[in-house]
Amino acid sequence: MAAKKLAIVLPAYNEKEVIEKTTAELHKLLNEMVLSDKISAESFILYVDDGSKDNTWALVNALNEKYGNVFGLRFSANFGHQNALIAGMTHLTDTDVDYVVTIDADLQDDPQAIVEMVDLANQGKDIIYGVRNDRTSDTFFKRFTAQSFYKVMSALGVNSIPNHADFRLVNQKVLRAFSAYQEREMFLRGIFPLIGFNEAKVYYARAEREAGETKYPLRKMIKFAATGITSFSISPITFVRNVGLGIFGISILSLIYIVIGWAFGRTSAGWPTLMVSIWMLGGLQLVAIGIIGEYIGKIFLEVKHRPRYIIAEKIGE
């Protein structure tokens, strides 16, 4: 069997501090895999510059001249991490590339796990997920919120892989199936388990970020979680409806109780009860409007059919 051609796709946004070290490590890994006949000598690294404001793109150019197998796509603006991943995979769909690995440019995900991923792919697996075997490198807050997110997703019926981010290997069959998903607000961690095919997992320990800043601060994490939930489930709307029905039922019972009390002359001013009811119902209505608005907003974004990203420049073919 001929060795398979592998492409490693890395989204990069302001990664000047780590990109040279990352490239050197991945280039060494590719050479080792070529020497052991695991992959073709034509395998390469593809950076997707997500509108970086530093000299990340200039470094990609320099790395292309230095190694020869480092290529790049540069966005015209910052379109987001998920869109950078989509651009890399879309660019390689229906090409002579056999396997595509996506991994973050900071290499907190262990690149050595790619070797095991390729072995599993050569054995016939279509999607191989990189899964963290522990979260000790995270803060308590991030660990707690991440675990809570996966539990919520599971409770909502969304098939996701706990402790899996965007470190995965897919083959051309999966890429072609993925190309049929055209929604603009795409949650990749839920899409790929939905695609199916033969799946496997590779477990690894996640390292600390060596340099640069995280690209997922709290604000983006919350937005990312909301996108994941609303992209795959209408359960939040159903929940609000059920809560509304429950409160309506309680209000009917309260009305009956008040009427009976009035009939027997046991009435009171009821000021505390009145205020609590107003605040509770008012808050519930605002929450309900907000949740419904989130879904309407997603419809608004989808029906405009704007492009997910714009590629301004390429390095290599």
Short mmCIF file of C-alpha atoms in Angstrom, two decimals:
data_model
loop_
_atom_site.label_atom_id
_atom_site.label_comp_id
_atom_site.label_asym_id
_atom_site.label_seq_id
_atom_site.Cartn_x
_atom_site.Cartn_y
_atom_site.Cartn_z
CA MET A 1 0.00 0.00 0.00
CA ALA A 2 1.34 3.39 -1.01
CA ALA A 3 2.11 5.80 1.83
CA LYS A 4 -0.69 8.28 2.47
CA LYS A 5 -0.34 12.01 2.02
CA LEU A 6 -0.91 13.92 5.26
CA ALA A 7 -1.69 17.60 5.75
CA ILE A 8 -1.51 19.23 9.18
CA VAL A 9 -3.81 22.26 9.38
CA LEU A 10 -3.13 24.87 12.04
CA PRO A 11 -5.29 27.97 12.63
CA ALA A 12 -3.06 30.85 13.71
CA TYR A 13 -3.98 34.20 15.21
CA ASN A 14 -1.14 36.33 16.58
CA GLU A 15 1.12 33.33 17.12
CA LYS A 16 4.51 34.93 16.40
CA GLU A 17 5.91 33.71 19.73
CA VAL A 18 5.35 30.01 19.02
CA ILE A 19 5.01 29.50 15.27
CA GLU A 20 8.71 28.86 14.55
CA LYS A 21 9.06 26.30 17.33
CA THR A 22 5.76 24.68 16.34
CA THR A 23 6.87 24.36 12.71
CA ALA A 24 10.25 22.91 13.64
CA GLU A 25 8.60 20.28 15.85
CA LEU A 26 6.00 19.33 13.26
CA HIS A 27 8.57 19.26 10.44
CA LYS A 28 10.70 16.86 12.48
CA LEU A 29 7.65 14.72 13.19
CA LEU A 30 6.71 14.57 9.50
CA ASN A 31 10.25 13.52 8.55
CA GLU A 32 10.23 10.74 11.14
CA MET A 33 6.90 9.46 9.85
CA VAL A 34 8.12 9.60 6.25
CA LEU A 35 11.25 7.60 7.15
CA SER A 36 9.08 4.93 8.81
CA ASP A 37 6.83 4.79 5.69
CA LYS A 38 3.77 5.89 7.61
CA ILE A 39 3.09 8.87 5.32
CA SER A 40 4.14 10.19 1.92
CA ALA A 41 7.14 12.49 1.48
CA GLU A 42 4.71 14.99 -0.08
CA SER A 43 3.00 15.56 3.29
CA PHE A 44 2.95 19.17 4.45
CA ILE A 45 1.92 21.79 7.02
CA LEU A 46 -0.82 24.34 6.24
CA TYR A 47 -1.26 27.45 8.37
CA VAL A 48 -4.49 29.44 8.20
CA ASP A 49 -3.75 32.98 9.36
CA ASP A 50 -6.95 34.27 10.92
CA GLY A 51 -6.25 37.95 10.26
CA SER A 52 -3.28 38.20 12.62
CA LYS A 53 -2.20 41.70 13.65
CA ASP A 54 1.41 40.70 14.33
CA ASN A 55 3.96 39.29 11.85
CA THR A 56 2.57 35.74 11.86
CA TRP A 57 2.03 35.81 8.07
CA ALA A 58 5.55 37.05 7.42
CA LEU A 59 6.85 34.16 9.51
CA VAL A 60 4.77 31.68 7.49
CA ASN A 61 6.41 33.07 4.33
CA ALA A 62 9.85 32.66 5.89
CA LEU A 63 9.06 29.13 7.03
CA ASN A 64 7.90 28.22 3.52
CA GLU A 65 11.29 29.31 2.16
CA LYS A 66 13.13 27.46 4.92
CA TYR A 67 11.32 24.11 4.84
CA GLY A 68 9.52 23.99 1.49
CA ASN A 69 6.58 21.99 2.83
CA VAL A 70 4.98 24.82 4.85
CA PHE A 71 2.07 26.54 3.13
CA GLY A 72 -0.47 29.12 4.16
CA LEU A 73 -3.84 30.77 3.71
CA ARG A 74 -4.39 34.28 5.00
CA PHE A 75 -7.81 35.69 5.83
CA SER A 76 -8.64 39.27 4.90
CA ALA A 77 -9.84 39.84 8.48
CA ASN A 78 -10.35 37.97 11.74
CA PHE A 79 -13.15 35.46 10.99
CA GLY A 80 -12.60 33.20 14.01
CA HIS A 81 -10.88 29.99 15.02
CA GLN A 82 -13.63 27.66 13.80
CA ASN A 83 -13.74 29.31 10.38
CA ALA A 84 -9.97 28.96 10.10
CA LEU A 85 -10.33 25.22 10.67
CA ILE A 86 -13.16 25.03 8.13
CA ALA A 87 -11.09 26.94 5.55
CA GLY A 88 -8.15 24.56 5.91
CA MET A 89 -10.31 21.46 5.56
CA THR A 90 -12.36 22.91 2.70
CA HIS A 91 -9.19 23.90 0.84
CA LEU A 92 -8.00 20.27 0.97
CA THR A 93 -11.29 18.55 0.11
CA ASP A 94 -11.17 16.51 -3.14
CA THR A 95 -7.41 16.93 -3.45
CA ASP A 96 -4.69 14.27 -3.46
CA VAL A 97 -4.37 14.65 0.33
CA ASP A 98 -5.44 11.44 2.08
CA TYR A 99 -5.49 12.55 5.74
CA VAL A 100 -5.99 15.94 7.34
CA VAL A 101 -5.05 16.60 10.97
CA THR A 102 -6.26 19.79 12.66
CA ILE A 103 -4.34 21.04 15.67
CA ASP A 104 -3.84 24.43 17.35
CA ALA A 105 -0.65 26.34 16.62
CA ASP A 106 0.35 26.57 20.30
CA LEU A 107 0.91 22.77 20.37
CA GLN A 108 -0.70 22.34 23.76
CA ASP A 109 -2.16 19.26 22.11
CA ASP A 110 0.56 16.61 21.90
CA PRO A 111 1.80 16.34 18.27
CA GLN A 112 3.18 12.86 19.00
CA ALA A 113 -0.42 11.66 19.13
CA ILE A 114 -0.54 12.25 15.36
CA VAL A 115 1.59 9.14 14.88
CA GLU A 116 -1.02 6.96 16.58
CA MET A 117 -3.78 8.75 14.65
CA VAL A 118 -2.10 7.92 11.34
CA ASP A 119 -1.65 4.28 12.40
CA LEU A 120 -5.36 4.03 13.17
CA ALA A 121 -6.26 5.74 9.89
CA ASN A 122 -4.07 3.25 8.00
CA GLN A 123 -6.04 0.50 9.75
CA GLY A 124 -9.28 1.83 8.28
CA LYS A 125 -10.53 4.40 10.78
CA ASP A 126 -12.13 7.49 9.20
CA ILE A 127 -12.18 9.92 12.13
CA ILE A 128 -9.72 9.81 15.02
CA TYR A 129 -10.37 12.16 17.93
CA GLY A 130 -7.60 13.48 20.14
CA VAL A 131 -8.97 13.28 23.69
CA ARG A 132 -7.33 14.71 26.79
CA ASN A 133 -6.71 12.09 29.47
CA ASP A 134 -6.69 14.73 32.23
CA ARG A 135 -7.29 18.47 32.72
CA THR A 136 -4.71 19.14 35.43
CA SER A 137 -3.12 21.88 33.32
CA ASP A 138 -6.38 23.87 33.51
CA THR A 139 -7.48 26.18 36.28
CA PHE A 140 -10.24 24.93 38.57
CA PHE A 141 -12.69 27.37 36.96
CA LYS A 142 -11.94 26.24 33.41
CA ARG A 143 -12.02 22.58 34.41
CA PHE A 144 -15.38 23.02 36.15
CA THR A 145 -16.97 24.98 33.30
CA ALA A 146 -15.68 22.55 30.65
CA GLN A 147 -17.06 19.54 32.50
CA SER A 148 -20.36 21.33 33.05
CA PHE A 149 -20.58 22.19 29.36
CA TYR A 150 -20.16 18.58 28.26
CA LYS A 151 -22.75 17.44 30.80
CA VAL A 152 -25.23 20.04 29.55
CA MET A 153 -24.60 19.02 25.94
CA SER A 154 -25.17 15.38 26.83
CA ALA A 155 -28.38 16.23 28.72
CA LEU A 156 -29.63 18.10 25.64
CA GLY A 157 -29.05 15.02 23.50
CA VAL A 158 -26.03 16.37 21.62
CA ASN A 159 -23.49 13.70 20.72
CA SER A 160 -20.13 15.22 21.57
CA ILE A 161 -16.77 13.81 22.71
CA PRO A 162 -15.93 14.92 26.27
CA ASN A 163 -12.47 16.48 26.63
CA HIS A 164 -12.05 16.65 22.85
CA ALA A 165 -11.36 20.05 21.32
CA ASP A 166 -10.40 20.40 17.64
CA PHE A 167 -7.49 17.97 17.54
CA ARG A 168 -8.55 15.24 15.12
CA LEU A 169 -7.66 13.32 11.96
CA VAL A 170 -10.13 12.88 9.11
CA ASN A 171 -9.82 11.27 5.68
CA GLN A 172 -11.18 12.41 2.33
CA LYS A 173 -14.42 10.47 2.76
CA VAL A 174 -15.16 12.46 5.91
CA LEU A 175 -14.10 15.76 4.29
CA ARG A 176 -16.54 15.20 1.43
CA ALA A 177 -19.34 14.43 3.87
CA PHE A 178 -18.41 17.49 5.93
CA SER A 179 -18.64 19.73 2.86
CA ALA A 180 -22.42 19.10 2.78
CA TYR A 181 -22.82 21.03 6.05
CA GLN A 182 -23.34 24.60 4.96
CA GLU A 183 -24.52 26.44 8.07
CA ARG A 184 -22.59 29.59 8.89
CA GLU A 185 -22.57 29.19 12.69
CA MET A 186 -20.91 25.79 12.79
CA PHE A 187 -19.96 23.89 15.95
CA LEU A 188 -17.33 21.45 14.72
CA ARG A 189 -17.15 19.42 17.94
CA GLY A 190 -20.77 18.43 17.40
CA ILE A 191 -20.67 18.10 13.61
CA PHE A 192 -18.04 15.38 13.31
CA PRO A 193 -19.68 12.92 15.75
CA LEU A 194 -22.86 13.54 13.74
CA ILE A 195 -21.15 12.54 10.49
CA GLY A 196 -20.42 9.06 11.79
CA PHE A 197 -18.22 6.55 9.89
CA ASN A 198 -15.55 4.51 11.67
CA GLU A 199 -14.34 6.41 14.72
CA ALA A 200 -11.49 5.99 17.18
CA LYS A 201 -9.90 7.96 20.02
CA VAL A 202 -6.32 8.73 20.92
CA TYR A 203 -5.64 9.88 24.48
CA TYR A 204 -2.91 12.36 25.35
CA ALA A 205 -1.83 14.80 28.07
CA ARG A 206 -2.30 18.48 27.25
CA ALA A 207 0.68 20.75 27.93
CA GLU A 208 0.81 24.30 29.21
CA ARG A 209 0.92 27.12 26.66
CA GLU A 210 4.58 28.12 26.30
CA ALA A 211 4.08 31.65 24.96
CA GLY A 212 1.43 34.03 23.72
CA GLU A 213 -2.09 34.47 25.03
CA THR A 214 -5.08 32.18 25.00
CA LYS A 215 -7.44 32.81 22.09
CA TYR A 216 -10.45 31.73 24.17
CA PRO A 217 -10.97 34.16 27.07
CA LEU A 218 -14.13 33.87 29.18
CA ARG A 219 -16.21 36.01 26.83
CA LYS A 220 -15.40 33.83 23.82
CA MET A 221 -15.86 30.65 25.83
CA ILE A 222 -19.40 31.69 26.76
CA LYS A 223 -20.18 32.58 23.14
CA PHE A 224 -18.69 29.30 21.96
CA ALA A 225 -20.78 27.30 24.43
CA ALA A 226 -23.96 29.16 23.41
CA THR A 227 -23.22 28.42 19.75
CA GLY A 228 -22.77 24.73 20.51
CA ILE A 229 -26.02 24.44 22.46
CA THR A 230 -28.21 26.46 20.09
CA SER A 231 -26.74 24.80 16.98
CA PHE A 232 -27.86 21.34 17.99
CA SER A 233 -30.83 21.62 20.30
CA ILE A 234 -34.10 23.51 20.83
CA SER A 235 -34.26 22.20 24.39
CA PRO A 236 -33.68 25.67 25.93
CA ILE A 237 -36.88 26.92 24.26
CA THR A 238 -38.74 23.79 25.37
CA PHE A 239 -37.44 24.26 28.91
CA VAL A 240 -38.63 27.87 29.06
CA ARG A 241 -42.02 26.81 27.72
CA ASN A 242 -42.36 24.12 30.37
CA VAL A 243 -41.31 26.53 33.13
CA GLY A 244 -43.88 29.02 31.85
CA LEU A 245 -46.59 26.38 31.91
CA GLY A 246 -45.56 25.37 35.42
CA ILE A 247 -45.71 28.96 36.69
CA PHE A 248 -49.08 29.40 34.99
CA GLY A 249 -50.36 26.31 36.80
CA ILE A 250 -49.05 27.63 40.13
CA SER A 251 -50.73 30.98 39.48
CA ILE A 252 -54.08 29.23 38.88
CA LEU A 253 -53.73 27.37 42.17
CA SER A 254 -52.79 30.62 43.89
CA LEU A 255 -55.86 32.29 42.41
CA ILE A 256 -58.07 29.51 43.75
CA TYR A 257 -56.44 29.86 47.17
CA ILE A 258 -57.00 33.64 47.17
CA VAL A 259 -60.65 33.28 46.14
CA ILE A 260 -61.24 30.74 48.89
CA GLY A 261 -59.49 33.00 51.40
CA TRP A 262 -61.61 35.96 50.26
CA ALA A 263 -64.78 33.89 50.64
CA PHE A 264 -63.91 33.07 54.26
CA GLY A 265 -62.71 36.58 55.06
CA ARG A 266 -59.02 35.67 55.39
CA THR A 267 -57.35 38.25 53.17
CA SER A 268 -54.13 40.19 53.59
CA ALA A 269 -52.37 43.00 51.81
CA GLY A 270 -50.06 40.55 49.98
CA TRP A 271 -47.44 43.12 49.16
CA PRO A 272 -44.40 40.74 49.45
CA THR A 273 -46.12 38.04 47.39
CA LEU A 274 -47.11 40.55 44.72
CA MET A 275 -43.59 41.95 44.34
CA VAL A 276 -41.95 38.53 44.27
CA SER A 277 -44.40 37.40 41.60
CA ILE A 278 -43.78 40.47 39.46
CA TRP A 279 -40.01 40.18 39.65
CA MET A 280 -40.03 36.42 39.05
CA LEU A 281 -42.35 36.55 36.07
CA GLY A 282 -40.61 39.61 34.65
CA GLY A 283 -37.22 37.91 34.89
CA LEU A 284 -38.58 34.73 33.33
CA GLN A 285 -40.04 36.69 30.44
CA LEU A 286 -36.73 38.42 29.79
CA VAL A 287 -34.88 35.10 29.86
CA ALA A 288 -37.43 33.57 27.50
CA ILE A 289 -37.18 36.50 25.09
CA GLY A 290 -33.38 36.28 25.22
CA ILE A 291 -33.33 32.55 24.41
CA ILE A 292 -35.81 32.93 21.58
CA GLY A 293 -33.84 35.93 20.34
CA GLU A 294 -30.69 33.81 20.23
CA TYR A 295 -32.38 31.39 17.84
CA ILE A 296 -33.88 34.19 15.75
CA GLY A 297 -30.44 35.79 15.57
CA LYS A 298 -28.97 32.54 14.21
CA ILE A 299 -31.71 32.42 11.57
CA PHE A 300 -30.91 36.04 10.66
CA LEU A 301 -27.22 35.17 10.16
CA GLU A 302 -27.97 32.04 8.14
CA VAL A 303 -30.49 33.50 5.68
CA LYS A 304 -28.07 36.23 4.58
CA HIS A 305 -25.73 33.55 3.18
CA ARG A 306 -22.64 35.64 3.75
CA PRO A 307 -19.29 33.85 3.29
CA ARG A 308 -17.76 32.33 6.38
CA TYR A 309 -14.37 33.80 5.49
CA ILE A 310 -12.45 35.56 2.72
CA ILE A 311 -9.01 34.35 1.68
CA ALA A 312 -6.75 37.27 0.83
CA GLU A 313 -3.52 35.47 0.03
CA LYS A 314 -1.99 32.01 -0.36
CA ILE A 315 1.46 30.54 0.00
CA GLY A 316 2.00 27.43 -2.09
CA GLU A 317 -0.57 25.21 -3.79
#
